[in-house]
mmCIF file with all atom_site columns, C-alpha atoms in Angstrom:
data_model
loop_
_atom_site.group_PDB
_atom_site.id
_atom_site.type_symbol
_atom_site.label_atom_id
_atom_site.label_alt_id
_atom_site.label_comp_id
_atom_site.label_asym_id
_atom_site.label_entity_id
_atom_site.label_seq_id
_atom_site.pdbx_PDB_ins_code
_atom_site.Cartn_x
_atom_site.Cartn_y
_atom_site.Cartn_z
_atom_site.occupancy
_atom_site.B_iso_or_equiv
_atom_site.pdbx_formal_charge
_atom_site.auth_seq_id
_atom_site.auth_comp_id
_atom_site.auth_asym_id
_atom_site.auth_atom_id
_atom_site.pdbx_PDB_model_num
ATOM 1   C CA . VAL A 1 1   ? 126.825 112.817 73.625  1.00 0.00 ? 1   VAL A CA 1
ATOM 2   C CA . SER A 1 2   ? 126.729 116.335 72.364  1.00 0.00 ? 2   SER A CA 1
ATOM 3   C CA . ASN A 1 3   ? 129.007 118.954 73.875  1.00 0.00 ? 3   ASN A CA 1
ATOM 4   C CA . GLY A 1 4   ? 125.845 120.819 75.032  1.00 0.00 ? 4   GLY A CA 1
ATOM 5   C CA . ASN A 1 5   ? 124.753 117.837 77.030  1.00 0.00 ? 5   ASN A CA 1
ATOM 6   C CA . VAL A 1 6   ? 128.242 117.368 78.546  1.00 0.00 ? 6   VAL A CA 1
ATOM 7   C CA . ASP A 1 7   ? 128.317 121.045 79.581  1.00 0.00 ? 7   ASP A CA 1
ATOM 8   C CA . SER A 1 8   ? 124.865 121.159 81.019  1.00 0.00 ? 8   SER A CA 1
ATOM 9   C CA . CYS A 1 9   ? 124.766 117.663 82.628  1.00 0.00 ? 9   CYS A CA 1
ATOM 10  C CA . GLY A 1 10  ? 128.364 117.214 83.501  1.00 0.00 ? 10  GLY A CA 1
ATOM 11  C CA . ILE A 1 11  ? 128.539 113.973 81.546  1.00 0.00 ? 11  ILE A CA 1
ATOM 12  C CA . ASP A 1 12  ? 131.900 112.659 80.643  1.00 0.00 ? 12  ASP A CA 1
ATOM 13  C CA . PRO A 1 13  ? 131.512 110.162 77.781  1.00 0.00 ? 13  PRO A CA 1
ATOM 14  C CA . SER A 1 14  ? 134.996 108.741 78.465  1.00 0.00 ? 14  SER A CA 1
ATOM 15  C CA . ILE A 1 15  ? 133.817 107.365 81.897  1.00 0.00 ? 15  ILE A CA 1
ATOM 16  C CA . GLY A 1 16  ? 132.257 103.871 81.548  1.00 0.00 ? 16  GLY A CA 1
ATOM 17  C CA . MET A 1 17  ? 128.737 103.179 82.962  1.00 0.00 ? 17  MET A CA 1
ATOM 18  C CA . LYS A 1 18  ? 128.581 101.129 86.229  1.00 0.00 ? 18  LYS A CA 1
ATOM 19  C CA . THR A 1 19  ? 126.049 98.301  86.776  1.00 0.00 ? 19  THR A CA 1
ATOM 20  C CA . HIS A 1 20  ? 123.785 98.274  89.731  1.00 0.00 ? 20  HIS A CA 1
ATOM 21  C CA . ASN A 1 21  ? 125.957 95.501  91.460  1.00 0.00 ? 21  ASN A CA 1
ATOM 22  C CA . GLU A 1 22  ? 129.074 97.512  90.787  1.00 0.00 ? 22  GLU A CA 1
ATOM 23  C CA . ILE A 1 23  ? 127.612 100.656 92.402  1.00 0.00 ? 23  ILE A CA 1
ATOM 24  C CA . PHE A 1 24  ? 126.274 98.598  95.210  1.00 0.00 ? 24  PHE A CA 1
ATOM 25  C CA . GLN A 1 25  ? 129.731 97.235  95.900  1.00 0.00 ? 25  GLN A CA 1
ATOM 26  C CA . ILE A 1 26  ? 131.302 100.700 95.808  1.00 0.00 ? 26  ILE A CA 1
ATOM 27  C CA . ALA A 1 27  ? 128.621 101.914 98.278  1.00 0.00 ? 27  ALA A CA 1
ATOM 28  C CA . GLU A 1 28  ? 129.473 98.962  100.670 1.00 0.00 ? 28  GLU A CA 1
ATOM 29  C CA . TYR A 1 29  ? 133.249 99.378  100.236 1.00 0.00 ? 29  TYR A CA 1
ATOM 30  C CA . THR A 1 30  ? 133.263 103.106 100.973 1.00 0.00 ? 30  THR A CA 1
ATOM 31  C CA . GLN A 1 31  ? 130.606 102.696 103.648 1.00 0.00 ? 31  GLN A CA 1
ATOM 32  C CA . ASN A 1 32  ? 128.556 105.421 101.702 1.00 0.00 ? 32  ASN A CA 1
ATOM 33  C CA . SER A 1 33  ? 125.135 105.124 103.270 1.00 0.00 ? 33  SER A CA 1
ATOM 34  C CA . LEU A 1 34  ? 123.574 107.734 101.043 1.00 0.00 ? 34  LEU A CA 1
ATOM 35  C CA . LEU A 1 35  ? 124.737 106.063 97.832  1.00 0.00 ? 35  LEU A CA 1
ATOM 36  C CA . LEU A 1 36  ? 123.772 102.751 99.227  1.00 0.00 ? 36  LEU A CA 1
ATOM 37  C CA . HIS A 1 37  ? 120.224 104.021 99.910  1.00 0.00 ? 37  HIS A CA 1
ATOM 38  C CA . HIS A 1 38  ? 119.802 105.576 96.390  1.00 0.00 ? 38  HIS A CA 1
ATOM 39  C CA . VAL A 1 39  ? 121.055 102.405 94.656  1.00 0.00 ? 39  VAL A CA 1
ATOM 40  C CA . THR A 1 40  ? 118.877 100.102 96.743  1.00 0.00 ? 40  THR A CA 1
ATOM 41  C CA . ILE A 1 41  ? 115.620 102.198 96.069  1.00 0.00 ? 41  ILE A CA 1
ATOM 42  C CA . ASN A 1 42  ? 116.421 102.415 92.388  1.00 0.00 ? 42  ASN A CA 1
ATOM 43  C CA . GLN A 1 43  ? 116.685 98.665  92.084  1.00 0.00 ? 43  GLN A CA 1
ATOM 44  C CA . MET A 1 44  ? 113.719 97.974  94.242  1.00 0.00 ? 44  MET A CA 1
ATOM 45  C CA . TYR A 1 45  ? 111.844 100.386 91.857  1.00 0.00 ? 45  TYR A CA 1
ATOM 46  C CA . VAL A 1 46  ? 112.873 98.247  88.817  1.00 0.00 ? 46  VAL A CA 1
ATOM 47  C CA . ASP A 1 47  ? 112.154 94.932  90.576  1.00 0.00 ? 47  ASP A CA 1
ATOM 48  C CA . CYS A 1 48  ? 108.647 96.096  91.673  1.00 0.00 ? 48  CYS A CA 1
ATOM 49  C CA . TYR A 1 49  ? 107.588 97.278  88.227  1.00 0.00 ? 49  TYR A CA 1
ATOM 50  C CA . PHE A 1 50  ? 108.924 94.222  86.585  1.00 0.00 ? 50  PHE A CA 1
ATOM 51  C CA . ARG A 1 51  ? 107.489 91.969  89.261  1.00 0.00 ? 51  ARG A CA 1
ATOM 52  C CA . ASP A 1 52  ? 110.732 90.438  90.362  1.00 0.00 ? 52  ASP A CA 1
ATOM 53  C CA . TYR A 1 53  ? 109.429 90.198  93.813  1.00 0.00 ? 53  TYR A CA 1
ATOM 54  C CA . LEU A 1 54  ? 111.689 87.646  95.399  1.00 0.00 ? 54  LEU A CA 1
ATOM 55  C CA . SER A 1 55  ? 114.721 89.699  94.281  1.00 0.00 ? 55  SER A CA 1
ATOM 56  C CA . LEU A 1 56  ? 113.073 92.819  95.769  1.00 0.00 ? 56  LEU A CA 1
ATOM 57  C CA . ALA A 1 57  ? 112.415 91.152  99.061  1.00 0.00 ? 57  ALA A CA 1
ATOM 58  C CA . THR A 1 58  ? 115.955 89.765  99.240  1.00 0.00 ? 58  THR A CA 1
ATOM 59  C CA . LEU A 1 59  ? 117.480 93.266  98.497  1.00 0.00 ? 59  LEU A CA 1
ATOM 60  C CA . ALA A 1 60  ? 115.204 94.867  101.070 1.00 0.00 ? 60  ALA A CA 1
ATOM 61  C CA . GLU A 1 61  ? 116.364 92.513  103.719 1.00 0.00 ? 61  GLU A CA 1
ATOM 62  C CA . LYS A 1 62  ? 119.991 93.035  102.799 1.00 0.00 ? 62  LYS A CA 1
ATOM 63  C CA . TYR A 1 63  ? 119.545 96.812  103.038 1.00 0.00 ? 63  TYR A CA 1
ATOM 64  C CA . ARG A 1 64  ? 117.723 96.601  106.334 1.00 0.00 ? 64  ARG A CA 1
ATOM 65  C CA . MET A 1 65  ? 120.676 94.679  107.770 1.00 0.00 ? 65  MET A CA 1
ATOM 66  C CA . LYS A 1 66  ? 123.207 97.186  106.648 1.00 0.00 ? 66  LYS A CA 1
ATOM 67  C CA . THR A 1 67  ? 121.676 100.469 107.704 1.00 0.00 ? 67  THR A CA 1
ATOM 68  C CA . GLN A 1 68  ? 119.196 101.852 110.221 1.00 0.00 ? 68  GLN A CA 1
ATOM 69  C CA . LYS A 1 69  ? 119.451 105.433 109.232 1.00 0.00 ? 69  LYS A CA 1
ATOM 70  C CA . LYS A 1 70  ? 116.081 107.112 108.286 1.00 0.00 ? 70  LYS A CA 1
ATOM 71  C CA . ARG A 1 71  ? 115.953 108.815 104.892 1.00 0.00 ? 71  ARG A CA 1
ATOM 72  C CA . VAL A 1 72  ? 113.208 110.955 103.238 1.00 0.00 ? 72  VAL A CA 1
ATOM 73  C CA . MET A 1 73  ? 112.800 108.375 100.364 1.00 0.00 ? 73  MET A CA 1
ATOM 74  C CA . ASP A 1 74  ? 112.185 105.500 102.754 1.00 0.00 ? 74  ASP A CA 1
ATOM 75  C CA . PHE A 1 75  ? 108.413 105.567 101.897 1.00 0.00 ? 75  PHE A CA 1
ATOM 76  C CA . TYR A 1 76  ? 109.331 103.918 98.620  1.00 0.00 ? 76  TYR A CA 1
ATOM 77  C CA . PHE A 1 77  ? 110.962 101.107 100.617 1.00 0.00 ? 77  PHE A CA 1
ATOM 78  C CA . VAL A 1 78  ? 107.729 100.726 102.508 1.00 0.00 ? 78  VAL A CA 1
ATOM 79  C CA . PHE A 1 79  ? 105.601 100.711 99.361  1.00 0.00 ? 79  PHE A CA 1
ATOM 80  C CA . PHE A 1 80  ? 107.690 98.495  97.214  1.00 0.00 ? 80  PHE A CA 1
ATOM 81  C CA . GLN A 1 81  ? 108.418 95.906  99.951  1.00 0.00 ? 81  GLN A CA 1
ATOM 82  C CA . GLY A 1 82  ? 104.765 95.832  100.918 1.00 0.00 ? 82  GLY A CA 1
ATOM 83  C CA . ILE A 1 83  ? 103.614 95.028  97.394  1.00 0.00 ? 83  ILE A CA 1
ATOM 84  C CA . ALA A 1 84  ? 106.340 92.400  96.900  1.00 0.00 ? 84  ALA A CA 1
ATOM 85  C CA . ALA A 1 85  ? 105.640 90.708  100.323 1.00 0.00 ? 85  ALA A CA 1
ATOM 86  C CA . MET A 1 86  ? 101.898 90.427  99.816  1.00 0.00 ? 86  MET A CA 1
ATOM 87  C CA . CYS A 1 87  ? 102.284 88.845  96.364  1.00 0.00 ? 87  CYS A CA 1
ATOM 88  C CA . LEU A 1 88  ? 104.849 86.526  97.715  1.00 0.00 ? 88  LEU A CA 1
ATOM 89  C CA . ALA A 1 89  ? 102.447 85.658  100.652 1.00 0.00 ? 89  ALA A CA 1
ATOM 90  C CA . ARG A 1 90  ? 99.730  84.708  98.118  1.00 0.00 ? 90  ARG A CA 1
ATOM 91  C CA . ASP A 1 91  ? 102.204 82.579  96.187  1.00 0.00 ? 91  ASP A CA 1
ATOM 92  C CA . THR A 1 92  ? 103.924 80.783  99.091  1.00 0.00 ? 92  THR A CA 1
ATOM 93  C CA . LYS A 1 93  ? 101.487 80.917  101.922 1.00 0.00 ? 93  LYS A CA 1
ATOM 94  C CA . GLN A 1 94  ? 104.323 81.868  104.219 1.00 0.00 ? 94  GLN A CA 1
ATOM 95  C CA . ASN A 1 95  ? 103.227 83.950  107.169 1.00 0.00 ? 95  ASN A CA 1
ATOM 96  C CA . LYS A 1 96  ? 106.493 86.025  107.268 1.00 0.00 ? 96  LYS A CA 1
ATOM 97  C CA . TRP A 1 97  ? 105.564 87.747  103.925 1.00 0.00 ? 97  TRP A CA 1
ATOM 98  C CA . LYS A 1 98  ? 102.017 88.629  105.218 1.00 0.00 ? 98  LYS A CA 1
ATOM 99  C CA . GLU A 1 99  ? 103.545 90.153  108.384 1.00 0.00 ? 99  GLU A CA 1
ATOM 100 C CA . ILE A 1 100 ? 105.855 92.404  106.248 1.00 0.00 ? 100 ILE A CA 1
ATOM 101 C CA . GLY A 1 101 ? 102.753 93.330  104.152 1.00 0.00 ? 101 GLY A CA 1
ATOM 102 C CA . GLU A 1 102 ? 100.733 94.287  107.271 1.00 0.00 ? 102 GLU A CA 1
ATOM 103 C CA . LYS A 1 103 ? 103.668 96.415  108.647 1.00 0.00 ? 103 LYS A CA 1
ATOM 104 C CA . SER A 1 104 ? 103.817 98.259  105.357 1.00 0.00 ? 104 SER A CA 1
ATOM 105 C CA . VAL A 1 105 ? 100.142 99.092  105.521 1.00 0.00 ? 105 VAL A CA 1
ATOM 106 C CA . THR A 1 106 ? 100.622 100.382 109.057 1.00 0.00 ? 106 THR A CA 1
ATOM 107 C CA . ALA A 1 107 ? 103.697 102.427 108.036 1.00 0.00 ? 107 ALA A CA 1
ATOM 108 C CA . MET A 1 108 ? 101.992 104.021 105.124 1.00 0.00 ? 108 MET A CA 1
ATOM 109 C CA . THR A 1 109 ? 98.879  104.823 107.141 1.00 0.00 ? 109 THR A CA 1
ATOM 110 C CA . GLN A 1 110 ? 101.167 106.792 109.462 1.00 0.00 ? 110 GLN A CA 1
ATOM 111 C CA . LEU A 1 111 ? 102.827 108.495 106.486 1.00 0.00 ? 111 LEU A CA 1
ATOM 112 C CA . LEU A 1 112 ? 99.236  109.473 105.275 1.00 0.00 ? 112 LEU A CA 1
ATOM 113 C CA . ASN A 1 113 ? 98.950  111.828 108.312 1.00 0.00 ? 113 ASN A CA 1
ATOM 114 C CA . HIS A 1 114 ? 101.835 113.934 106.904 1.00 0.00 ? 114 HIS A CA 1
ATOM 115 C CA . SER A 1 115 ? 100.665 114.164 103.323 1.00 0.00 ? 115 SER A CA 1
ATOM 116 C CA . THR A 1 116 ? 97.463  112.892 101.658 1.00 0.00 ? 116 THR A CA 1
ATOM 117 C CA . TRP A 1 117 ? 98.676  114.032 98.175  1.00 0.00 ? 117 TRP A CA 1
ATOM 118 C CA . ASN A 1 118 ? 101.825 111.878 98.354  1.00 0.00 ? 118 ASN A CA 1
ATOM 119 C CA . PHE A 1 119 ? 100.612 108.746 100.113 1.00 0.00 ? 119 PHE A CA 1
ATOM 120 C CA . GLU A 1 120 ? 96.847  108.309 99.741  1.00 0.00 ? 120 GLU A CA 1
ATOM 121 C CA . ASN A 1 121 ? 97.063  106.305 96.458  1.00 0.00 ? 121 ASN A CA 1
ATOM 122 C CA . LYS A 1 122 ? 99.995  104.158 97.763  1.00 0.00 ? 122 LYS A CA 1
ATOM 123 C CA . LEU A 1 123 ? 98.021  103.304 100.851 1.00 0.00 ? 123 LEU A CA 1
ATOM 124 C CA . PHE A 1 124 ? 94.943  102.363 98.887  1.00 0.00 ? 124 PHE A CA 1
ATOM 125 C CA . LEU A 1 125 ? 97.053  100.087 96.762  1.00 0.00 ? 125 LEU A CA 1
ATOM 126 C CA . LEU A 1 126 ? 98.705  98.366  99.729  1.00 0.00 ? 126 LEU A CA 1
ATOM 127 C CA . GLN A 1 127 ? 95.172  97.954  101.330 1.00 0.00 ? 127 GLN A CA 1
ATOM 128 C CA . ALA A 1 128 ? 93.966  96.482  98.136  1.00 0.00 ? 128 ALA A CA 1
ATOM 129 C CA . GLU A 1 129 ? 96.731  93.798  97.996  1.00 0.00 ? 129 GLU A CA 1
ATOM 130 C CA . LEU A 1 130 ? 96.199  93.058  101.774 1.00 0.00 ? 130 LEU A CA 1
ATOM 131 C CA . ASN A 1 131 ? 92.538  92.697  101.302 1.00 0.00 ? 131 ASN A CA 1
ATOM 132 C CA . TYR A 1 132 ? 93.104  90.353  98.394  1.00 0.00 ? 132 TYR A CA 1
ATOM 133 C CA . LEU A 1 133 ? 95.577  88.401  100.410 1.00 0.00 ? 133 LEU A CA 1
ATOM 134 C CA . ASN A 1 134 ? 92.933  87.915  103.162 1.00 0.00 ? 134 ASN A CA 1
ATOM 135 C CA . GLY A 1 135 ? 90.153  86.971  100.748 1.00 0.00 ? 135 GLY A CA 1
ATOM 136 C CA . ARG A 1 136 ? 88.161  90.094  101.019 1.00 0.00 ? 136 ARG A CA 1
ATOM 137 C CA . ILE A 1 137 ? 87.533  90.259  97.326  1.00 0.00 ? 137 ILE A CA 1
ATOM 138 C CA . ALA A 1 138 ? 84.850  92.979  97.180  1.00 0.00 ? 138 ALA A CA 1
ATOM 139 C CA . ILE A 1 139 ? 86.689  95.375  99.440  1.00 0.00 ? 139 ILE A CA 1
ATOM 140 C CA . ALA A 1 140 ? 89.970  94.702  97.559  1.00 0.00 ? 140 ALA A CA 1
ATOM 141 C CA . GLU A 1 141 ? 88.259  95.674  94.276  1.00 0.00 ? 141 GLU A CA 1
ATOM 142 C CA . LYS A 1 142 ? 87.140  99.051  95.869  1.00 0.00 ? 142 LYS A CA 1
ATOM 143 C CA . SER A 1 143 ? 90.638  99.620  97.137  1.00 0.00 ? 143 SER A CA 1
ATOM 144 C CA . TYR A 1 144 ? 92.222  99.104  93.725  1.00 0.00 ? 144 TYR A CA 1
ATOM 145 C CA . VAL A 1 145 ? 89.768  101.569 92.094  1.00 0.00 ? 145 VAL A CA 1
ATOM 146 C CA . ALA A 1 146 ? 90.369  104.018 94.921  1.00 0.00 ? 146 ALA A CA 1
ATOM 147 C CA . SER A 1 147 ? 94.095  103.757 94.314  1.00 0.00 ? 147 SER A CA 1
ATOM 148 C CA . ILE A 1 148 ? 93.553  104.432 90.593  1.00 0.00 ? 148 ILE A CA 1
ATOM 149 C CA . VAL A 1 149 ? 91.431  107.426 91.223  1.00 0.00 ? 149 VAL A CA 1
ATOM 150 C CA . SER A 1 150 ? 93.791  108.900 93.798  1.00 0.00 ? 150 SER A CA 1
ATOM 151 C CA . ALA A 1 151 ? 96.894  108.449 91.715  1.00 0.00 ? 151 ALA A CA 1
ATOM 152 C CA . HIS A 1 152 ? 95.118  110.155 88.736  1.00 0.00 ? 152 HIS A CA 1
ATOM 153 C CA . LYS A 1 153 ? 93.914  112.990 91.015  1.00 0.00 ? 153 LYS A CA 1
ATOM 154 C CA . HIS A 1 154 ? 97.476  113.545 92.397  1.00 0.00 ? 154 HIS A CA 1
ATOM 155 C CA . ARG A 1 155 ? 99.146  113.216 89.094  1.00 0.00 ? 155 ARG A CA 1
ATOM 156 C CA . PHE A 1 156 ? 101.200 110.066 89.882  1.00 0.00 ? 156 PHE A CA 1
ATOM 157 C CA . GLU A 1 157 ? 100.923 108.742 86.362  1.00 0.00 ? 157 GLU A CA 1
ATOM 158 C CA . HIS A 1 158 ? 103.325 105.811 86.890  1.00 0.00 ? 158 HIS A CA 1
ATOM 159 C CA . GLU A 1 159 ? 101.587 104.737 90.068  1.00 0.00 ? 159 GLU A CA 1
ATOM 160 C CA . GLU A 1 160 ? 98.213  104.963 88.239  1.00 0.00 ? 160 GLU A CA 1
ATOM 161 C CA . ALA A 1 161 ? 99.728  102.715 85.682  1.00 0.00 ? 161 ALA A CA 1
ATOM 162 C CA . LEU A 1 162 ? 100.820 100.272 88.394  1.00 0.00 ? 162 LEU A CA 1
ATOM 163 C CA . SER A 1 163 ? 97.490  100.343 90.066  1.00 0.00 ? 163 SER A CA 1
ATOM 164 C CA . PHE A 1 164 ? 95.707  99.440  86.743  1.00 0.00 ? 164 PHE A CA 1
ATOM 165 C CA . GLU A 1 165 ? 98.090  96.683  86.240  1.00 0.00 ? 165 GLU A CA 1
ATOM 166 C CA . LEU A 1 166 ? 97.696  95.072  89.684  1.00 0.00 ? 166 LEU A CA 1
ATOM 167 C CA . TYR A 1 167 ? 93.916  95.593  89.521  1.00 0.00 ? 167 TYR A CA 1
ATOM 168 C CA . GLY A 1 168 ? 93.854  93.870  86.066  1.00 0.00 ? 168 GLY A CA 1
ATOM 169 C CA . ILE A 1 169 ? 95.920  90.861  87.360  1.00 0.00 ? 169 ILE A CA 1
ATOM 170 C CA . PHE A 1 170 ? 93.528  90.735  90.389  1.00 0.00 ? 170 PHE A CA 1
ATOM 171 C CA . LEU A 1 171 ? 90.514  90.557  88.115  1.00 0.00 ? 171 LEU A CA 1
ATOM 172 C CA . VAL A 1 172 ? 92.011  87.894  85.721  1.00 0.00 ? 172 VAL A CA 1
ATOM 173 C CA . GLU A 1 173 ? 92.962  85.815  88.760  1.00 0.00 ? 173 GLU A CA 1
ATOM 174 C CA . ASN A 1 174 ? 89.425  86.069  89.957  1.00 0.00 ? 174 ASN A CA 1
ATOM 175 C CA . LYS A 1 175 ? 87.924  84.923  86.682  1.00 0.00 ? 175 LYS A CA 1
ATOM 176 C CA . LYS A 1 176 ? 86.885  88.375  85.455  1.00 0.00 ? 176 LYS A CA 1
ATOM 177 C CA . VAL A 1 177 ? 89.117  88.113  82.403  1.00 0.00 ? 177 VAL A CA 1
ATOM 178 C CA . ALA A 1 178 ? 87.569  90.568  79.985  1.00 0.00 ? 178 ALA A CA 1
ATOM 179 C CA . LYS A 1 179 ? 87.363  93.330  82.573  1.00 0.00 ? 179 LYS A CA 1
ATOM 180 C CA . GLY A 1 180 ? 90.911  92.495  83.757  1.00 0.00 ? 180 GLY A CA 1
ATOM 181 C CA . LEU A 1 181 ? 92.266  92.814  80.153  1.00 0.00 ? 181 LEU A CA 1
ATOM 182 C CA . GLN A 1 182 ? 90.816  96.155  79.865  1.00 0.00 ? 182 GLN A CA 1
ATOM 183 C CA . GLN A 1 183 ? 92.578  97.381  83.012  1.00 0.00 ? 183 GLN A CA 1
ATOM 184 C CA . LEU A 1 184 ? 95.841  95.957  81.635  1.00 0.00 ? 184 LEU A CA 1
ATOM 185 C CA . GLU A 1 185 ? 95.231  97.858  78.452  1.00 0.00 ? 185 GLU A CA 1
ATOM 186 C CA . ASN A 1 186 ? 94.718  100.954 80.622  1.00 0.00 ? 186 ASN A CA 1
ATOM 187 C CA . ALA A 1 187 ? 97.988  100.265 82.251  1.00 0.00 ? 187 ALA A CA 1
ATOM 188 C CA . ILE A 1 188 ? 99.852  100.102 78.896  1.00 0.00 ? 188 ILE A CA 1
ATOM 189 C CA . GLU A 1 189 ? 98.486  103.531 77.912  1.00 0.00 ? 189 GLU A CA 1
ATOM 190 C CA . LYS A 1 190 ? 99.569  105.007 81.181  1.00 0.00 ? 190 LYS A CA 1
ATOM 191 C CA . TYR A 1 191 ? 103.071 103.433 80.944  1.00 0.00 ? 191 TYR A CA 1
ATOM 192 C CA . LYS A 1 192 ? 103.482 104.759 77.416  1.00 0.00 ? 192 LYS A CA 1
ATOM 193 C CA . LEU A 1 193 ? 102.570 108.306 78.651  1.00 0.00 ? 193 LEU A CA 1
ATOM 194 C CA . TRP A 1 194 ? 105.116 107.813 81.375  1.00 0.00 ? 194 TRP A CA 1
ATOM 195 C CA . GLY A 1 195 ? 107.679 106.920 78.772  1.00 0.00 ? 195 GLY A CA 1
ATOM 196 C CA . ALA A 1 196 ? 108.178 103.409 79.869  1.00 0.00 ? 196 ALA A CA 1
ATOM 197 C CA . LYS A 1 197 ? 108.143 101.618 76.580  1.00 0.00 ? 197 LYS A CA 1
ATOM 198 C CA . LYS A 1 198 ? 109.758 98.413  77.896  1.00 0.00 ? 198 LYS A CA 1
ATOM 199 C CA . LYS A 1 199 ? 107.393 98.113  80.609  1.00 0.00 ? 199 LYS A CA 1
ATOM 200 C CA . ALA A 1 200 ? 104.371 98.709  78.328  1.00 0.00 ? 200 ALA A CA 1
ATOM 201 C CA . ASP A 1 201 ? 105.704 95.998  75.931  1.00 0.00 ? 201 ASP A CA 1
ATOM 202 C CA . ALA A 1 202 ? 105.961 93.568  78.931  1.00 0.00 ? 202 ALA A CA 1
ATOM 203 C CA . VAL A 1 203 ? 102.388 94.058  79.863  1.00 0.00 ? 203 VAL A CA 1
ATOM 204 C CA . LEU A 1 204 ? 101.346 93.662  76.198  1.00 0.00 ? 204 LEU A CA 1
ATOM 205 C CA . GLU A 1 205 ? 103.230 90.299  76.225  1.00 0.00 ? 205 GLU A CA 1
ATOM 206 C CA . PHE A 1 206 ? 101.452 89.339  79.426  1.00 0.00 ? 206 PHE A CA 1
ATOM 207 C CA . ILE A 1 207 ? 98.029  90.121  77.721  1.00 0.00 ? 207 ILE A CA 1
ATOM 208 C CA . ASP A 1 208 ? 99.016  87.892  74.799  1.00 0.00 ? 208 ASP A CA 1
ATOM 209 C CA . LEU A 1 209 ? 99.887  85.153  77.317  1.00 0.00 ? 209 LEU A CA 1
ATOM 210 C CA . ILE A 1 210 ? 96.443  85.384  78.890  1.00 0.00 ? 210 ILE A CA 1
ATOM 211 C CA . LYS A 1 211 ? 94.709  85.267  75.477  1.00 0.00 ? 211 LYS A CA 1
ATOM 212 C CA . ARG A 1 212 ? 96.756  82.206  74.511  1.00 0.00 ? 212 ARG A CA 1
ATOM 213 C CA . THR A 1 213 ? 96.020  80.584  77.797  1.00 0.00 ? 213 THR A CA 1
ATOM 214 C CA . MET A 1 214 ? 92.280  81.077  77.346  1.00 0.00 ? 214 MET A CA 1
ATOM 215 C CA . CYS A 1 215 ? 92.738  78.750  74.265  1.00 0.00 ? 215 CYS A CA 1
ATOM 216 C CA . HIS A 1 216 ? 94.288  76.109  76.357  1.00 0.00 ? 216 HIS A CA 1
ATOM 217 C CA . ARG A 1 217 ? 92.098  75.784  79.403  1.00 0.00 ? 217 ARG A CA 1
ATOM 218 C CA . ASP A 1 218 ? 93.585  72.509  80.441  1.00 0.00 ? 218 ASP A CA 1
ATOM 219 C CA . CYS A 1 219 ? 96.889  74.291  81.384  1.00 0.00 ? 219 CYS A CA 1
ATOM 220 C CA . ASN A 1 220 ? 97.863  74.273  84.984  1.00 0.00 ? 220 ASN A CA 1
ATOM 221 C CA . HIS A 1 221 ? 96.506  77.374  86.717  1.00 0.00 ? 221 HIS A CA 1
ATOM 222 C CA . ASN A 1 222 ? 99.469  77.924  89.022  1.00 0.00 ? 222 ASN A CA 1
ATOM 223 C CA . THR A 1 223 ? 101.981 77.650  86.277  1.00 0.00 ? 223 THR A CA 1
ATOM 224 C CA . ILE A 1 224 ? 100.272 80.439  84.285  1.00 0.00 ? 224 ILE A CA 1
ATOM 225 C CA . TRP A 1 225 ? 99.470  82.918  87.060  1.00 0.00 ? 225 TRP A CA 1
ATOM 226 C CA . GLY A 1 226 ? 102.212 82.348  89.615  1.00 0.00 ? 226 GLY A CA 1
ATOM 227 C CA . HIS A 1 227 ? 103.410 85.779  90.680  1.00 0.00 ? 227 HIS A CA 1
ATOM 228 C CA . THR A 1 228 ? 106.993 84.791  91.348  1.00 0.00 ? 228 THR A CA 1
ATOM 229 C CA . GLN A 1 229 ? 107.294 83.086  87.967  1.00 0.00 ? 229 GLN A CA 1
ATOM 230 C CA . MET A 1 230 ? 106.082 86.115  86.026  1.00 0.00 ? 230 MET A CA 1
ATOM 231 C CA . THR A 1 231 ? 109.161 88.287  86.145  1.00 0.00 ? 231 THR A CA 1
ATOM 232 C CA . TRP A 1 232 ? 109.142 90.698  83.214  1.00 0.00 ? 232 TRP A CA 1
ATOM 233 C CA . ARG A 1 233 ? 112.358 91.894  81.811  1.00 0.00 ? 233 ARG A CA 1
#
């Protein structure tokens, strides 16, 4: 680290970096609810984008049990938990996940009343996932597209990428593979623009998996497409 960065950012290179678990433990030990909030949201962010949905859901429940305080960034909690829950609901068929997803849609609908700019694209994506879960395929597809358009309009590049990605997976799972692959390619480009190279590489690996699978049609469908098994690190 250069002296300029140390002076401008307050970085002390002699201080070791802490892992997420270490920071979480510090927050718990000191009963620092603000630190707990930030470290939880940060990890949920990572878990959502790398599709580690069971980890996300577990963390969300742990956080909920530790604090009832309302914070400005709680909308991310609603958004990430909703996406994770509805994917888990499709995988496990457990009604508890569907209920969490439905509550997330309701909460985001209320947030939309305060800011269309910040919450419209998030609501459309949650609605897409819920409609997909409920078997409303045509409506779900329109909601995915609406989420992409809204995220682009409101300049949420990373959420536009996420919408492209989930739309692509939706299409592939509904046997529109060619169209789905194009959406995943779009997601890669958006992730690259966002600077998320590791995530872009993960989506590219997923595309390669899809193409290899197309050459082995006798593979078990659930093994290939299972959401909870496809955690990308």
